[in-house]
Backbone as ProteinMPNN parsed JSONL, in Angstrom:
{"seq_chain_A": "MSDTPTLLLVDDDSFVRRILKDVITDTGIDLRVLEAADGEEGLAVAEREQPAVMFLDLFMPKKSGLEVLGAIKHVSPGTRVLVISSMDAEPVVEQAISAGAVGFVGKPFHPLEIASAVRQALAH", "coords_chain_A": {"N_chain_A": [[0.834, -1.19, 0.0], [0.468, 2.249, -0.718], [2.169, 5.142, 0.623], [1.178, 7.535, -0.013], [-0.926, 10.183, 0.724], [-4.531, 10.287, 0.676], [-6.93, 12.276, -0.982], [-10.23, 13.256, -0.925], [-12.749, 14.401, -3.021], [-15.832, 15.778, -2.64], [-18.55, 16.689, -4.199], [-21.45, 17.75, -5.87], [-21.255, 18.924, -8.308], [-19.736, 18.292, -11.216], [-17.974, 19.848, -12.678], [-16.802, 21.545, -10.753], [-15.492, 19.599, -9.232], [-13.627, 18.718, -11.147], [-12.113, 21.06, -11.609], [-11.071, 21.474, -9.022], [-9.537, 19.131, -8.775], [-7.652, 19.545, -10.839], [-6.401, 21.897, -9.867], [-5.311, 20.949, -7.472], [-3.57, 18.985, -8.433], [-1.811, 20.638, -9.808], [-0.537, 21.901, -7.68], [1.542, 20.359, -6.852], [1.598, 18.864, -4.595], [1.842, 15.648, -3.336], [-0.668, 13.592, -3.792], [-3.257, 11.15, -3.747], [-6.093, 11.393, -5.563], [-9.539, 11.171, -5.144], [-13.017, 10.989, -6.116], [-16.425, 11.924, -5.384], [-19.898, 12.115, -6.1], [-22.046, 12.906, -4.544], [-23.322, 13.334, -1.168], [-23.941, 10.87, 0.052], [-22.525, 8.966, -1.499], [-20.01, 10.018, -1.003], [-19.637, 9.497, 1.761], [-19.577, 6.688, 1.686], [-17.273, 6.215, 0.115], [-15.388, 7.455, 1.757], [-15.505, 5.829, 4.037], [-14.545, 3.414, 3.012], [-12.011, 4.133, 1.915], [-10.679, 5.802, 3.748], [-9.717, 8.637, 3.667], [-7.112, 11.141, 3.97], [-7.705, 13.828, 3.762], [-10.649, 15.681, 3.013], [-12.535, 17.457, 0.667], [-15.55, 19.063, 0.93], [-18.694, 19.774, -0.241], [-21.495, 21.749, 0.826], [-24.203, 21.737, 0.019], [-25.889, 19.294, -1.405], [-27.384, 16.54, -3.235], [-29.093, 13.676, -1.771], [-27.418, 13.315, 0.69], [-26.656, 15.997, 2.75], [-23.84, 18.247, 3.082], [-23.548, 18.918, 5.788], [-24.813, 16.746, 7.008], [-23.032, 14.745, 6.245], [-20.733, 15.649, 7.568], [-21.562, 15.176, 10.192], [-21.565, 12.409, 10.245], [-19.058, 11.556, 9.403], [-17.057, 11.389, 11.357], [-17.544, 8.98, 12.521], [-17.289, 7.035, 10.526], [-14.857, 7.517, 9.286], [-12.694, 8.508, 11.129], [-10.165, 9.803, 11.115], [-10.13, 11.571, 9.035], [-9.642, 14.807, 7.759], [-11.757, 17.418, 7.294], [-12.502, 19.767, 4.832], [-14.651, 22.269, 4.182], [-16.28, 23.363, 1.27], [-17.971, 25.874, -0.241], [-20.509, 27.907, -1.789], [-22.083, 29.257, -0.129], [-21.023, 31.225, 2.06], [-21.492, 32.746, 4.323], [-20.995, 34.055, 7.603], [-22.472, 32.639, 9.753], [-22.911, 30.139, 8.506], [-20.324, 29.217, 8.032], [-19.42, 29.042, 10.694], [-21.182, 27.069, 11.629], [-20.367, 24.863, 10.108], [-17.706, 24.532, 10.995], [-18.181, 24.05, 13.703], [-19.44, 21.609, 13.425], [-17.371, 19.978, 12.816], [-15.59, 20.467, 10.696], [-12.305, 21.324, 9.54], [-11.611, 23.503, 8.159], [-12.658, 26.108, 5.832], [-13.566, 26.957, 2.606], [-14.571, 29.413, 0.431], [-16.725, 29.516, -2.465], [-16.658, 31.42, -5.433], [-13.322, 30.115, -5.656], [-9.811, 30.73, -5.148], [-6.927, 29.319, -6.655], [-4.654, 29.353, -4.938], [-5.82, 29.474, -2.423], [-6.918, 26.928, -2.216], [-4.636, 25.256, -2.326], [-3.295, 26.141, -0.005], [-5.212, 25.475, 1.982], [-5.262, 22.674, 1.759], [-2.621, 22.021, 2.434], [-2.55, 22.963, 5.087], [-4.51, 21.323, 6.26], [-3.336, 18.795, 5.948], [-1.191, 19.101, 7.655], [-2.425, 19.42, 10.05]], "CA_chain_A": [[0.0, 0.0, 0.0], [1.23, 3.478, -0.879], [2.141, 6.114, 1.712], [0.615, 8.765, -0.552], [-2.224, 10.471, 1.326], [-5.686, 10.365, -0.217], [-7.82, 13.432, -0.888], [-11.542, 12.949, -1.487], [-13.528, 15.569, -3.439], [-17.25, 15.448, -2.598], [-19.321, 17.827, -4.712], [-22.371, 17.278, -6.903], [-20.931, 19.615, -9.552], [-18.554, 17.641, -11.803], [-17.047, 20.906, -13.099], [-16.061, 21.951, -9.554], [-14.566, 18.505, -8.911], [-12.542, 18.728, -12.132], [-11.264, 22.224, -11.339], [-10.339, 21.182, -7.785], [-8.543, 18.105, -9.073], [-6.599, 20.211, -11.606], [-5.684, 22.813, -8.977], [-4.531, 20.145, -6.53], [-2.481, 18.378, -9.216], [-0.861, 21.71, -10.114], [0.193, 22.343, -6.48], [2.718, 19.531, -6.654], [1.435, 18.045, -3.391], [1.668, 14.26, -3.752], [-1.929, 13.087, -3.259], [-4.143, 10.327, -4.564], [-7.35, 12.144, -5.547], [-10.758, 10.425, -5.436], [-14.177, 11.863, -6.246], [-17.774, 11.428, -5.114], [-20.842, 13.069, -6.671], [-23.051, 13.334, -3.561], [-22.931, 13.044, 0.209], [-24.051, 9.438, 0.323], [-21.362, 8.338, -2.126], [-18.833, 10.513, -0.285], [-19.484, 8.726, 2.996], [-19.19, 5.32, 1.337], [-15.878, 6.245, -0.305], [-14.588, 7.787, 2.946], [-15.436, 4.642, 4.898], [-13.715, 2.415, 2.339], [-10.66, 4.609, 1.594], [-10.087, 6.526, 4.887], [-8.866, 9.714, 3.134], [-6.492, 12.064, 4.913], [-8.395, 15.113, 3.628], [-11.854, 15.671, 2.185], [-13.235, 18.696, 0.337], [-16.957, 18.709, 1.056], [-19.704, 20.795, -0.528], [-22.571, 21.691, 1.822], [-25.529, 21.524, -0.541], [-25.844, 18.204, -2.379], [-28.482, 15.587, -3.097], [-28.992, 12.444, -0.971], [-26.976, 13.727, 2.025], [-26.018, 17.309, 2.715], [-22.509, 18.299, 3.673], [-23.653, 18.889, 7.25], [-25.088, 15.359, 7.38], [-21.774, 14.024, 6.077], [-19.872, 16.055, 8.682], [-22.029, 14.488, 11.394], [-21.306, 10.972, 10.16], [-17.683, 11.236, 9.009], [-16.228, 11.042, 12.519], [-17.812, 7.577, 12.85], [-16.86, 6.13, 9.449], [-13.466, 7.805, 8.925], [-12.365, 9.498, 12.161], [-8.924, 10.534, 10.864], [-10.269, 12.469, 7.878], [-9.785, 16.235, 8.026], [-12.729, 17.897, 6.315], [-12.515, 21.161, 4.411], [-15.911, 22.579, 3.518], [-16.168, 24.284, 0.149], [-19.357, 26.216, -0.531], [-20.815, 29.281, -2.187], [-22.749, 29.842, 1.044], [-19.916, 31.452, 2.978], [-21.856, 33.689, 5.378], [-20.373, 33.675, 8.874], [-23.168, 31.57, 10.477], [-22.715, 28.87, 7.809], [-18.943, 28.829, 8.318], [-19.38, 28.634, 12.098], [-21.896, 25.801, 11.745], [-19.509, 23.821, 9.53], [-16.567, 24.328, 11.904], [-18.747, 23.408, 14.903], [-19.796, 20.227, 13.085], [-16.165, 19.176, 12.69], [-14.689, 20.85, 9.604], [-11.076, 21.977, 9.984], [-11.437, 24.701, 7.359], [-13.763, 26.491, 4.968], [-13.162, 27.72, 1.423], [-15.739, 29.902, -0.295], [-16.75, 29.49, -3.936], [-15.537, 30.897, -6.195], [-12.083, 30.05, -4.895], [-8.552, 30.971, -5.846], [-6.079, 28.134, -6.508], [-3.779, 29.454, -3.769], [-6.632, 29.119, -1.243], [-7.044, 25.469, -2.211], [-3.329, 24.707, -1.962], [-3.057, 26.467, 1.4], [-6.126, 24.692, 2.798], [-4.814, 21.277, 1.734], [-1.378, 21.931, 3.229], [-2.896, 23.126, 6.51], [-5.244, 20.122, 6.696], [-2.379, 17.693, 6.061], [-0.344, 19.369, 8.817], [-3.323, 19.494, 11.229]], "C_chain_A": [[0.883, 1.26, 0.0], [1.105, 4.362, 0.366], [1.572, 7.445, 1.249], [-0.744, 9.019, 0.087], [-3.323, 10.595, 0.264], [-6.485, 11.617, 0.08], [-9.108, 13.052, -1.588], [-12.289, 14.245, -1.776], [-14.998, 15.162, -3.477], [-18.042, 16.692, -2.974], [-20.214, 17.306, -5.828], [-22.12, 17.936, -8.26], [-19.636, 19.032, -10.121], [-17.52, 18.668, -12.265], [-16.19, 21.352, -11.918], [-15.054, 20.865, -9.17], [-13.37, 18.508, -9.866], [-11.577, 19.882, -11.874], [-10.433, 21.98, -10.075], [-9.223, 20.176, -8.039], [-7.369, 18.709, -9.835], [-5.746, 21.117, -10.715], [-4.777, 22.023, -8.034], [-3.349, 19.485, -7.233], [-1.396, 19.41, -9.496], [-0.062, 22.185, -8.899], [1.479, 21.571, -6.285], [2.665, 18.712, -5.376], [1.121, 16.627, -3.861], [0.435, 13.676, -3.057], [-2.583, 12.148, -4.256], [-5.51, 10.981, -4.451], [-8.5, 11.247, -5.992], [-11.919, 11.403, -5.479], [-15.458, 11.142, -5.853], [-18.757, 12.521, -5.51], [-21.957, 13.503, -5.729], [-22.592, 12.885, -2.176], [-22.961, 11.568, 0.556], [-22.848, 8.679, -0.245], [-20.078, 8.757, -1.409], [-18.584, 9.757, 0.999], [-19.019, 7.307, 2.714], [-17.715, 5.258, 0.937], [-14.974, 6.536, 0.896], [-14.435, 6.577, 3.856], [-14.477, 3.606, 4.304], [-12.248, 2.855, 2.24], [-9.945, 5.336, 2.732], [-9.164, 7.664, 4.412], [-8.284, 10.587, 4.246], [-7.267, 13.378, 4.949], [-9.593, 14.94, 2.704], [-12.3, 17.107, 1.944], [-14.704, 18.328, 0.246], [-17.855, 19.91, 0.771], [-20.808, 20.666, 0.517], [-23.916, 21.289, 1.24], [-25.459, 20.536, -1.698], [-27.073, 17.319, -2.202], [-28.092, 14.407, -2.21], [-28.565, 12.698, 0.459], [-26.288, 15.074, 1.887], [-24.617, 17.217, 3.315], [-22.551, 18.261, 5.188], [-23.988, 17.489, 7.753], [-23.817, 14.515, 7.285], [-20.817, 14.371, 7.216], [-20.263, 15.337, 9.975], [-21.656, 13.018, 11.411], [-19.835, 10.633, 9.949], [-16.835, 10.803, 10.193], [-16.431, 9.592, 12.952], [-17.26, 6.627, 11.793], [-15.395, 6.328, 9.046], [-12.929, 8.879, 9.875], [-11.088, 10.308, 11.914], [-9.002, 11.531, 9.729], [-10.452, 13.911, 8.336], [-10.623, 16.835, 6.908], [-12.597, 19.402, 6.105], [-13.823, 21.391, 3.67], [-15.636, 23.586, 2.413], [-17.588, 24.595, -0.307], [-19.484, 27.662, -0.984], [-21.555, 30.009, -1.067], [-21.692, 30.062, 2.118], [-20.203, 32.554, 4.001], [-21.326, 33.158, 6.709], [-21.131, 32.584, 9.635], [-22.986, 30.186, 9.838], [-21.311, 28.34, 8.087], [-18.846, 28.313, 9.752], [-20.069, 27.283, 12.303], [-21.031, 24.648, 11.217], [-18.328, 23.509, 10.453], [-17.042, 23.636, 13.184], [-19.063, 21.94, 14.657], [-18.562, 19.36, 12.824], [-15.232, 19.511, 11.548], [-13.453, 21.543, 10.176], [-10.795, 23.25, 9.193], [-12.612, 24.92, 6.433], [-13.203, 27.322, 3.824], [-14.429, 28.128, 0.682], [-15.584, 29.741, -1.795], [-17.212, 30.863, -4.397], [-14.254, 30.991, -5.37], [-10.895, 30.381, -5.789], [-7.684, 29.734, -5.651], [-5.156, 28.17, -5.286], [-4.522, 29.128, -2.475], [-6.73, 27.605, -1.093], [-5.74, 24.836, -1.745], [-3.031, 24.934, -0.484], [-3.931, 25.619, 2.323], [-5.698, 23.228, 2.883], [-3.567, 21.115, 2.591], [-1.681, 22.033, 4.723], [-3.61, 21.88, 7.036], [-4.299, 18.941, 6.862], [-1.482, 17.855, 7.281], [-1.121, 19.323, 10.132], [-3.213, 18.251, 12.077]], "O_chain_A": [[1.924, 1.298, 0.657], [0.092, 4.341, 1.065], [1.489, 8.388, 2.036], [-1.629, 8.167, 0.006], [-3.067, 10.957, -0.884], [-6.693, 11.979, 1.238], [-9.083, 12.576, -2.723], [-12.447, 15.089, -0.894], [-15.375, 14.293, -4.262], [-18.187, 17.622, -2.18], [-19.772, 16.501, -6.648], [-22.72, 17.535, -9.258], [-18.56, 19.255, -9.567], [-16.321, 18.39, -12.247], [-14.979, 21.521, -12.064], [-13.91, 21.164, -8.827], [-12.231, 18.322, -9.438], [-10.36, 19.698, -11.918], [-9.232, 22.248, -10.06], [-8.098, 20.354, -7.571], [-6.214, 18.422, -9.52], [-4.518, 21.104, -10.8], [-3.619, 22.386, -7.825], [-2.249, 19.434, -6.684], [-0.206, 19.102, -9.431], [0.986, 22.81, -9.064], [2.406, 22.054, -5.634], [3.585, 17.945, -5.095], [0.234, 16.429, -4.691], [0.488, 13.311, -1.882], [-2.471, 12.337, -5.467], [-6.036, 11.111, -3.346], [-8.456, 10.643, -7.064], [-11.827, 12.511, -4.948], [-15.566, 9.921, -5.969], [-18.5, 13.705, -5.293], [-22.742, 14.384, -6.078], [-21.61, 12.157, -2.034], [-22.093, 11.077, 1.278], [-22.236, 7.86, 0.44], [-19.168, 7.947, -1.23], [-17.443, 9.408, 1.302], [-18.163, 6.779, 3.423], [-16.99, 4.359, 1.364], [-13.912, 5.929, 1.033], [-13.352, 6.33, 4.387], [-13.689, 2.997, 5.028], [-11.344, 2.047, 2.454], [-8.723, 5.475, 2.692], [-7.97, 7.659, 4.715], [-8.88, 10.748, 5.311], [-7.466, 13.968, 6.01], [-9.559, 14.164, 1.749], [-12.432, 17.888, 2.886], [-15.062, 17.376, -0.447], [-17.784, 20.93, 1.455], [-21.032, 19.574, 1.041], [-24.687, 20.581, 1.888], [-25.04, 20.871, -2.805], [-27.722, 17.343, -1.157], [-26.913, 14.176, -1.938], [-29.294, 12.325, 1.377], [-25.442, 15.265, 1.013], [-24.266, 16.235, 3.969], [-21.691, 17.644, 5.816], [-23.504, 17.081, 8.809], [-23.558, 13.672, 8.145], [-20.162, 13.487, 7.768], [-19.4, 14.938, 10.756], [-21.451, 12.442, 12.48], [-19.407, 9.528, 10.283], [-15.976, 9.933, 10.047], [-15.597, 9.033, 13.663], [-16.811, 5.53, 12.123], [-14.765, 5.407, 8.525], [-12.732, 10.025, 9.471], [-10.949, 11.403, 12.46], [-8.045, 12.264, 9.48], [-11.296, 14.207, 9.182], [-10.257, 16.774, 5.735], [-12.582, 20.19, 7.051], [-14.07, 20.767, 2.638], [-14.869, 24.533, 2.589], [-18.326, 23.697, -0.712], [-18.684, 28.522, -0.617], [-21.638, 31.237, -1.067], [-21.482, 29.208, 2.979], [-19.285, 33.214, 4.488], [-21.225, 31.948, 6.907], [-20.488, 31.66, 10.132], [-22.915, 29.18, 10.544], [-21.133, 27.15, 8.347], [-18.254, 27.261, 9.994], [-19.586, 26.449, 13.069], [-20.98, 23.579, 11.826], [-17.995, 22.343, 10.663], [-16.371, 22.735, 13.688], [-18.966, 21.119, 15.569], [-18.684, 18.15, 12.633], [-14.17, 18.898, 11.431], [-13.54, 22.259, 11.173], [-9.863, 23.99, 9.507], [-13.458, 24.042, 6.263], [-12.457, 28.276, 4.045], [-15.26, 27.283, 0.347], [-14.481, 29.817, -2.336], [-18.111, 31.427, -3.774], [-14.128, 31.848, -4.495], [-10.975, 30.319, -7.016], [-7.705, 29.147, -4.569], [-4.905, 27.135, -4.669], [-3.939, 28.575, -1.542], [-6.638, 27.07, 0.012], [-5.745, 23.974, -0.866], [-2.569, 24.027, 0.208], [-3.45, 25.103, 3.331], [-5.762, 22.617, 3.95], [-3.471, 20.178, 3.384], [-1.133, 21.278, 5.526], [-3.333, 21.435, 8.15], [-4.437, 18.166, 7.809], [-1.058, 16.865, 7.877], [-0.527, 19.199, 11.203], [-3.89, 18.139, 13.1]]}, "name": "protein", "num_of_chains": 1, "seq": "MSDTPTLLLVDDDSFVRRILKDVITDTGIDLRVLEAADGEEGLAVAEREQPAVMFLDLFMPKKSGLEVLGAIKHVSPGTRVLVISSMDAEPVVEQAISAGAVGFVGKPFHPLEIASAVRQALAH"}
């Protein structure tokens, strides 16, 4: 098994997942990148793969990001979750952090924000 950490991208927008994957690849951080298209699939992949870091959208079908945050500590307790959402009002950010996220990135995002968030989560 590889020592390369796994990053899981959970977002119902395939375009956002592709952009995130490209940005992360361009950072030069050595990561195995996996994707999930909704919260339910994200939890299943997290349980199976135990990713080091997860980017998690808040508003998705099947299970919301907040539902995933509530369950992730049971299925993959070592995963550090970074919420990524266009809803970046302070109460939403506080709710995500209270639910267990280690960081929050607003959409639209800058590639440097993504790289910084990933590095901080890996060091956390």
